[in-house]
Short mmCIF file of C-alpha atoms in Angstrom, two decimals:
data_model
loop_
_atom_site.label_atom_id
_atom_site.label_comp_id
_atom_site.label_asym_id
_atom_site.label_seq_id
_atom_site.Cartn_x
_atom_site.Cartn_y
_atom_site.Cartn_z
CA UNK A 1 246.07 -56.38 222.69
CA UNK A 2 243.38 -59.02 222.13
CA UNK A 3 244.43 -62.62 221.86
CA UNK A 4 244.14 -63.99 218.33
CA UNK A 5 241.67 -66.75 219.08
CA UNK A 6 237.85 -66.61 219.10
CA UNK A 7 235.09 -68.95 220.29
CA UNK A 8 232.95 -70.03 217.34
CA UNK A 9 229.36 -70.82 218.35
CA UNK A 10 228.34 -72.90 215.34
CA UNK A 11 229.07 -76.27 216.98
CA UNK A 12 228.17 -75.89 220.67
CA UNK A 13 228.04 -78.78 223.17
CA UNK A 14 224.77 -80.71 222.92
CA UNK A 15 222.94 -83.18 225.11
CA UNK A 16 221.51 -84.96 222.06
CA UNK A 17 223.71 -84.76 218.95
CA UNK A 18 220.64 -85.30 216.76
CA UNK A 19 218.94 -82.21 218.22
CA UNK A 20 220.83 -79.04 217.36
CA UNK A 21 218.91 -77.06 220.00
CA UNK A 22 219.56 -79.42 222.95
CA UNK A 23 222.36 -77.29 224.39
CA UNK A 24 224.47 -78.71 227.20
CA UNK A 25 224.24 -75.46 229.13
CA UNK A 26 226.33 -76.63 232.08
CA UNK A 27 229.27 -77.51 229.83
CA UNK A 28 228.89 -74.36 227.75
CA UNK A 29 228.83 -72.23 230.91
CA UNK A 30 232.09 -73.77 232.11
CA UNK A 31 233.70 -73.31 228.71
CA UNK A 32 232.65 -69.64 228.53
CA UNK A 33 233.92 -68.96 232.05
CA UNK A 34 237.25 -70.66 231.40
CA UNK A 35 237.70 -68.88 228.07
CA UNK A 36 237.23 -65.47 229.69
CA UNK A 37 239.34 -66.33 232.73
CA UNK A 38 242.28 -67.07 230.44
CA UNK A 39 242.02 -63.65 228.80
CA UNK A 40 240.18 -64.57 225.60
CA UNK A 41 237.23 -62.33 224.71
CA UNK A 42 235.84 -62.93 221.19
CA UNK A 43 232.61 -64.90 220.59
CA UNK A 44 231.16 -65.47 217.12
CA UNK A 45 227.57 -66.58 216.51
CA UNK A 46 224.95 -66.16 213.77
CA UNK A 47 221.19 -65.93 213.32
CA UNK A 48 220.94 -69.34 211.66
CA UNK A 49 223.32 -71.41 213.80
CA UNK A 50 221.91 -74.34 215.76
CA UNK A 51 218.43 -74.16 214.27
CA UNK A 52 218.25 -70.37 214.84
CA UNK A 53 218.96 -70.82 218.58
CA UNK A 54 222.70 -70.20 218.95
CA UNK A 55 222.23 -66.49 219.73
CA UNK A 56 219.91 -67.42 222.61
CA UNK A 57 222.43 -69.92 223.96
CA UNK A 58 225.09 -67.21 223.88
CA UNK A 59 222.79 -64.86 225.76
CA UNK A 60 222.18 -67.40 228.52
CA UNK A 61 225.75 -68.62 228.99
CA UNK A 62 227.71 -65.46 228.17
CA UNK A 63 225.72 -62.24 228.17
CA UNK A 64 223.59 -62.84 231.27
CA UNK A 65 226.52 -64.15 233.28
CA UNK A 66 229.31 -61.70 232.41
CA UNK A 67 229.84 -57.96 232.23
CA UNK A 68 229.36 -56.52 228.73
CA UNK A 69 232.81 -54.93 228.73
CA UNK A 70 234.46 -58.31 229.33
CA UNK A 71 233.66 -59.83 225.94
CA UNK A 72 233.25 -59.01 222.27
CA UNK A 73 230.30 -60.44 220.37
CA UNK A 74 229.89 -61.00 216.64
CA UNK A 75 226.78 -62.09 214.77
CA UNK A 76 225.56 -61.98 211.19
CA UNK A 77 222.71 -60.78 209.00
CA UNK A 78 221.26 -63.91 207.30
CA UNK A 79 221.17 -63.11 203.60
CA UNK A 80 218.67 -65.87 202.80
CA UNK A 81 216.16 -64.94 205.51
CA UNK A 82 214.96 -61.49 204.49
CA UNK A 83 212.89 -60.27 201.56
CA UNK A 84 212.62 -56.55 202.33
CA UNK A 85 214.28 -53.66 204.13
CA UNK A 86 211.68 -54.09 206.86
CA UNK A 87 212.79 -57.69 207.27
CA UNK A 88 216.39 -56.61 207.84
CA UNK A 89 215.26 -54.18 210.53
CA UNK A 90 213.10 -56.82 212.17
CA UNK A 91 215.83 -59.45 212.13
CA UNK A 92 218.44 -57.04 213.49
CA UNK A 93 216.21 -56.03 216.39
CA UNK A 94 215.40 -59.69 217.00
CA UNK A 95 219.12 -60.43 217.14
CA UNK A 96 219.73 -57.72 219.72
CA UNK A 97 216.93 -59.22 221.81
CA UNK A 98 218.02 -62.83 221.34
CA UNK A 99 221.59 -61.97 222.29
CA UNK A 100 220.49 -59.70 225.13
CA UNK A 101 222.75 -56.81 224.10
CA UNK A 102 222.42 -53.17 223.05
CA UNK A 103 225.11 -53.39 220.38
CA UNK A 104 227.31 -55.86 218.50
CA UNK A 105 231.07 -55.47 218.49
CA UNK A 106 231.21 -57.12 215.05
CA UNK A 107 228.34 -57.48 212.59
CA UNK A 108 228.66 -59.32 209.30
CA UNK A 109 226.70 -59.88 206.13
CA UNK A 110 226.57 -63.66 206.24
CA UNK A 111 227.94 -66.02 203.59
CA UNK A 112 228.48 -63.52 200.79
CA UNK A 113 228.80 -65.03 197.33
CA UNK A 114 227.63 -63.93 193.91
CA UNK A 115 223.90 -64.34 194.61
CA UNK A 116 224.01 -62.99 198.15
CA UNK A 117 225.97 -59.96 196.92
CA UNK A 118 223.30 -59.21 194.33
CA UNK A 119 220.70 -59.36 197.08
CA UNK A 120 222.81 -57.18 199.37
CA UNK A 121 222.99 -54.58 196.62
CA UNK A 122 219.27 -54.85 195.83
CA UNK A 123 218.23 -54.23 199.42
CA UNK A 124 221.22 -52.01 200.33
CA UNK A 125 222.37 -54.28 203.15
CA UNK A 126 225.65 -52.35 203.21
CA UNK A 127 223.86 -49.06 203.80
CA UNK A 128 221.60 -50.66 206.39
CA UNK A 129 224.56 -51.98 208.37
CA UNK A 130 226.43 -48.68 208.08
CA UNK A 131 223.43 -46.84 209.54
CA UNK A 132 223.38 -49.27 212.45
CA UNK A 133 227.05 -48.50 212.98
CA UNK A 134 226.33 -44.77 212.94
CA UNK A 135 223.60 -45.40 215.54
CA UNK A 136 226.16 -47.12 217.77
CA UNK A 137 224.52 -50.53 217.47
CA UNK A 138 227.46 -51.95 215.51
CA UNK A 139 231.10 -51.23 216.33
CA UNK A 140 232.71 -52.99 213.37
CA UNK A 141 231.00 -53.89 210.09
CA UNK A 142 232.21 -56.67 207.79
CA UNK A 143 231.19 -59.74 205.84
CA UNK A 144 231.88 -63.45 205.79
CA UNK A 145 232.88 -64.41 202.26
CA UNK A 146 232.67 -67.67 200.31
CA UNK A 147 233.40 -67.06 196.64
CA UNK A 148 236.07 -66.13 194.11
CA UNK A 149 238.93 -63.67 194.70
CA UNK A 150 237.65 -61.71 191.69
CA UNK A 151 234.28 -61.12 193.38
CA UNK A 152 236.00 -60.27 196.65
CA UNK A 153 238.10 -57.67 194.85
CA UNK A 154 234.97 -56.20 193.26
CA UNK A 155 233.13 -55.97 196.59
CA UNK A 156 236.01 -54.48 198.56
CA UNK A 157 236.61 -51.90 195.82
CA UNK A 158 232.92 -50.93 195.84
CA UNK A 159 232.56 -50.94 199.62
CA UNK A 160 235.57 -49.40 201.37
CA UNK A 161 233.31 -48.88 204.40
CA UNK A 162 233.83 -52.53 205.39
CA UNK A 163 236.01 -52.65 208.50
CA UNK A 164 237.12 -56.26 208.03
CA UNK A 165 236.48 -59.43 206.08
CA UNK A 166 235.98 -62.98 207.36
CA UNK A 167 237.59 -65.62 205.14
CA UNK A 168 237.90 -69.38 205.09
CA UNK A 169 241.62 -70.01 205.51
CA UNK A 170 243.23 -73.33 206.27
CA UNK A 171 246.23 -75.20 204.96
CA UNK A 172 244.25 -77.65 202.85
CA UNK A 173 242.26 -74.87 201.10
CA UNK A 174 245.19 -72.48 200.61
CA UNK A 175 245.70 -73.65 197.03
CA UNK A 176 242.34 -75.42 196.58
CA UNK A 177 240.99 -74.26 193.17
CA UNK A 178 237.42 -74.22 194.50
CA UNK A 179 238.14 -72.18 197.63
CA UNK A 180 241.26 -70.19 196.70
CA UNK A 181 242.14 -69.16 200.23
CA UNK A 182 245.53 -67.77 199.25
CA UNK A 183 244.21 -65.51 196.50
CA UNK A 184 241.31 -64.27 198.66
CA UNK A 185 243.83 -63.53 201.41
CA UNK A 186 245.92 -61.55 198.92
CA UNK A 187 242.90 -59.52 197.83
CA UNK A 188 242.01 -58.65 201.42
CA UNK A 189 245.59 -57.56 202.06
CA UNK A 190 245.59 -55.46 198.87
CA UNK A 191 242.60 -53.54 200.23
CA UNK A 192 244.14 -53.28 203.68
CA UNK A 193 241.34 -55.17 205.40
CA UNK A 194 241.96 -57.01 208.68
CA UNK A 195 241.10 -60.70 208.31
CA UNK A 196 239.12 -62.89 210.65
CA UNK A 197 239.55 -66.58 209.85
CA UNK A 198 236.75 -69.14 209.84
CA UNK A 199 237.05 -72.89 209.28
CA UNK A 200 240.76 -73.15 210.21
CA UNK A 201 240.18 -76.87 210.82
CA UNK A 202 237.77 -77.20 207.87
CA UNK A 203 234.76 -78.36 209.86
CA UNK A 204 236.90 -80.60 212.06
CA UNK A 205 238.39 -82.58 209.18
CA UNK A 206 241.87 -81.19 209.92
CA UNK A 207 241.58 -82.43 213.49
CA UNK A 208 241.44 -86.00 212.18
CA UNK A 209 244.11 -86.33 209.54
CA UNK A 210 245.36 -89.61 208.04
CA UNK A 211 247.64 -91.60 210.32
CA UNK A 212 250.66 -91.03 208.10
CA UNK A 213 250.15 -87.25 208.31
CA UNK A 214 249.64 -87.30 212.07
CA UNK A 215 252.85 -89.29 212.44
CA UNK A 216 254.82 -86.50 210.73
CA UNK A 217 253.37 -83.95 213.15
CA UNK A 218 254.01 -86.06 216.23
CA UNK A 219 257.59 -86.82 215.20
CA UNK A 220 258.33 -83.10 215.13
CA UNK A 221 256.39 -82.15 218.27
CA UNK A 222 254.85 -85.01 220.27
CA UNK A 223 253.06 -82.58 222.62
CA UNK A 224 251.25 -80.60 219.91
CA UNK A 225 247.73 -81.69 219.00
CA UNK A 226 246.74 -82.18 215.37
CA UNK A 227 244.26 -79.23 215.43
CA UNK A 228 246.97 -76.92 216.80
CA UNK A 229 248.84 -77.14 213.50
CA UNK A 230 245.76 -75.97 211.57
CA UNK A 231 244.87 -73.11 213.90
CA UNK A 232 248.44 -71.88 214.15
CA UNK A 233 248.74 -72.03 210.37
CA UNK A 234 245.73 -69.73 209.97
CA UNK A 235 246.91 -67.37 212.72
CA UNK A 236 250.36 -67.16 211.12
CA UNK A 237 249.08 -65.52 207.92
CA UNK A 238 249.74 -61.81 207.44
CA UNK A 239 246.85 -59.52 208.37
CA UNK A 240 244.95 -62.14 210.38
CA UNK A 241 243.65 -60.58 213.58
CA UNK A 242 241.42 -63.43 214.82
CA UNK A 243 241.02 -67.15 214.23
CA UNK A 244 237.67 -68.75 215.11
CA UNK A 245 237.21 -72.33 216.19
CA UNK A 246 233.99 -74.14 217.00
CA UNK A 247 234.45 -76.12 220.22
CA UNK A 248 232.04 -78.42 222.03
CA UNK A 249 234.20 -80.01 224.73
CA UNK A 250 236.34 -78.63 227.51
CA UNK A 251 239.25 -80.72 226.21
CA UNK A 252 239.13 -78.92 222.84
CA UNK A 253 238.93 -75.54 224.57
CA UNK A 254 241.87 -76.20 226.91
CA UNK A 255 244.01 -77.51 224.08
CA UNK A 256 243.32 -74.53 221.83
CA UNK A 257 243.95 -72.01 224.59
CA UNK A 258 247.21 -73.72 225.59
CA UNK A 259 249.01 -72.66 222.41
CA UNK A 260 247.00 -69.54 221.52
CA UNK A 261 247.45 -67.82 224.89
CA UNK A 262 251.00 -66.97 223.83
CA UNK A 263 250.75 -67.50 220.09
CA UNK A 264 253.89 -68.29 218.11
CA UNK A 265 253.75 -68.43 214.28
CA UNK A 266 254.77 -71.58 212.45
CA UNK A 267 258.47 -71.85 211.69
CA UNK A 268 260.00 -72.91 208.37
CA UNK A 269 260.36 -76.54 209.41
CA UNK A 270 256.70 -76.71 210.44
CA UNK A 271 255.69 -75.18 207.11
CA UNK A 272 257.62 -77.89 205.29
CA UNK A 273 255.93 -80.60 207.34
CA UNK A 274 252.50 -79.16 206.54
CA UNK A 275 253.39 -79.27 202.86
CA UNK A 276 253.87 -83.03 203.16
CA UNK A 277 250.70 -83.31 205.26
CA UNK A 278 248.70 -81.55 202.54
CA UNK A 279 249.88 -84.06 199.94
CA UNK A 280 248.85 -86.95 202.18
CA UNK A 281 245.40 -85.49 202.94
CA UNK A 282 244.69 -84.71 199.30
CA UNK A 283 245.31 -88.34 198.53
CA UNK A 284 242.81 -89.41 201.21
CA UNK A 285 239.87 -86.94 201.13
CA UNK A 286 237.04 -87.78 198.75
CA UNK A 287 234.63 -84.89 199.52
CA UNK A 288 235.89 -81.59 201.06
CA UNK A 289 232.71 -80.76 203.02
CA UNK A 290 232.95 -78.44 206.08
CA UNK A 291 229.62 -79.55 207.64
CA UNK A 292 228.15 -76.02 207.68
CA UNK A 293 224.73 -77.61 206.93
CA UNK A 294 223.51 -74.75 204.73
CA UNK A 295 222.68 -77.36 202.08
CA UNK A 296 220.13 -79.09 204.31
CA UNK A 297 217.83 -76.13 204.94
CA UNK A 298 215.76 -76.33 201.74
CA UNK A 299 216.34 -79.93 200.70
CA UNK A 300 212.89 -81.24 199.66
CA UNK A 301 214.02 -84.81 200.37
CA UNK A 302 215.41 -84.06 203.86
CA UNK A 303 218.75 -85.66 202.96
CA UNK A 304 221.43 -85.50 205.69
CA UNK A 305 224.01 -84.36 203.15
CA UNK A 306 226.99 -83.39 205.38
CA UNK A 307 226.58 -86.48 207.55
CA UNK A 308 226.53 -88.75 204.51
CA UNK A 309 229.61 -87.02 203.08
CA UNK A 310 231.45 -87.48 206.39
CA UNK A 311 230.59 -91.18 206.43
CA UNK A 312 231.65 -91.49 202.81
CA UNK A 313 235.01 -89.86 203.54
CA UNK A 314 235.49 -92.14 206.53
CA UNK A 315 234.59 -95.19 204.48
CA UNK A 316 237.05 -94.18 201.77
CA UNK A 317 239.84 -93.67 204.30
CA UNK A 318 239.04 -96.71 206.43
CA UNK A 319 240.22 -100.23 205.94
CA UNK A 320 237.62 -102.49 204.35
CA UNK A 321 237.10 -104.24 207.67
CA UNK A 322 235.78 -100.98 209.15
CA UNK A 323 233.21 -100.30 206.43
CA UNK A 324 230.37 -101.97 208.31
CA UNK A 325 230.41 -99.33 211.07
CA UNK A 326 229.98 -96.56 208.50
CA UNK A 327 227.06 -98.46 206.99
CA UNK A 328 225.39 -98.81 210.40
CA UNK A 329 225.63 -95.04 210.96
CA UNK A 330 224.18 -94.48 207.49
CA UNK A 331 221.22 -96.79 208.13
CA UNK A 332 220.52 -95.05 211.45
CA UNK A 333 220.46 -91.66 209.74
CA UNK A 334 218.11 -92.84 206.98
CA UNK A 335 215.51 -93.68 209.62
CA UNK A 336 214.70 -89.97 209.82
CA UNK A 337 216.24 -88.64 206.60
CA UNK A 338 216.09 -89.31 202.91
CA UNK A 339 218.73 -91.61 201.48
CA UNK A 340 221.49 -90.27 199.26
CA UNK A 341 219.76 -91.98 196.35
CA UNK A 342 216.54 -90.02 197.01
CA UNK A 343 218.10 -86.87 195.55
CA UNK A 344 215.87 -85.37 192.81
CA UNK A 345 218.67 -83.23 191.37
CA UNK A 346 216.95 -79.90 192.15
CA UNK A 347 220.35 -78.40 193.05
CA UNK A 348 219.01 -76.11 195.79
CA UNK A 349 221.76 -77.53 197.98
CA UNK A 350 224.43 -76.49 195.49
CA UNK A 351 223.26 -72.88 195.40
CA UNK A 352 223.62 -72.76 199.20
CA UNK A 353 227.02 -74.50 199.45
CA UNK A 354 229.89 -72.13 200.41
CA UNK A 355 232.35 -74.76 199.16
CA UNK A 356 230.74 -74.85 195.67
CA UNK A 357 230.56 -78.65 195.78
CA UNK A 358 228.71 -80.51 193.03
CA UNK A 359 226.51 -82.06 195.70
CA UNK A 360 224.03 -83.84 193.47
CA UNK A 361 226.82 -85.66 191.63
CA UNK A 362 228.60 -86.50 194.89
CA UNK A 363 225.38 -87.91 196.34
CA UNK A 364 225.36 -90.42 193.49
CA UNK A 365 228.79 -91.61 194.67
CA UNK A 366 227.53 -91.81 198.25
CA UNK A 367 224.45 -93.73 197.11
CA UNK A 368 226.56 -96.17 195.13
CA UNK A 369 228.56 -96.82 198.31
CA UNK A 370 225.79 -96.98 200.92
CA UNK A 371 222.44 -97.63 199.19
CA UNK A 372 223.43 -101.23 198.69
CA UNK A 373 223.38 -104.37 200.82
CA UNK A 374 226.82 -104.43 202.43
CA UNK A 375 228.99 -107.50 202.50
CA UNK A 376 229.67 -108.01 206.20
CA UNK A 377 232.44 -110.34 207.40
CA UNK A 378 231.02 -113.70 208.36
CA UNK A 379 231.96 -115.82 211.32
CA UNK A 380 234.07 -118.78 210.36
#
């Protein structure tokens, strides 16, 4: 039986954090080798990850260096990047070439929401993928989903041919009215679909919880890392067959494997502690961004939206004496990006956001915080 933990290739190790294609191949190679040596097999990438280069990185570090039977590979059809049936065929063949494989173990329609579903129906992306499965080029066909449980129910009822569904499930989004993880989970179970979990740590935000929340975790189990609570929470849900985590350091990899090699679900006491943790986090998180970066692709002002949101959240959580460091990071980013206040309210970012954030309004809050001359402490 496969272990319940997969290697997400959306946030790979980089040499230059400002260049999403500057892969640290040596580190990635070591991480891939260690992952496989410990009996883990699942790798998840996508056409658009890392500036459209993640699939190539996976080919170099995984596919070229390991036997095809030793791993399972998932990638996704980019719903925003095709305009015809011919485009889908071209992109699929390009993906096979970029990954260096003859087939994909798992293939997903990427980031399905109301608009992407309309497009999938218009171009029969479901039929296209099913034909690829019949040709033996796809073993399992599914979708990654970011929308309402009502739409999920509609899609799964209309397309029983889907082998699985990939959902965003984490303890902070379980009852979030914008994400509705719990209700989407219930819909998938109603239709009997195996669930693969994405964003168990919500873009890394659940790896860095408020100090008060971390203290609760450490009092119960001093040896358990903060991210382990989030990943085990996701893996503990009924019907979940795989939990994906993006990792860019060996330390993250070793930690995650340490408790997922012999996975044990959360117990009742741990569930109670997470309930208190959720309350604490909700009091401290201003903007629930997962840093997927879909919002940046078509921004006419080249605004570094997820980075600004992360700095804003940090500034809101930090003591006032730490604000200056957030401002310095903001100024550095604006050297090559538009400021938060440069937003022209076109809302292209909002149509691309899986979290359904009101980005243009939130950017006004960010601008009010950072597009000002800060009051730095003075030497006395």
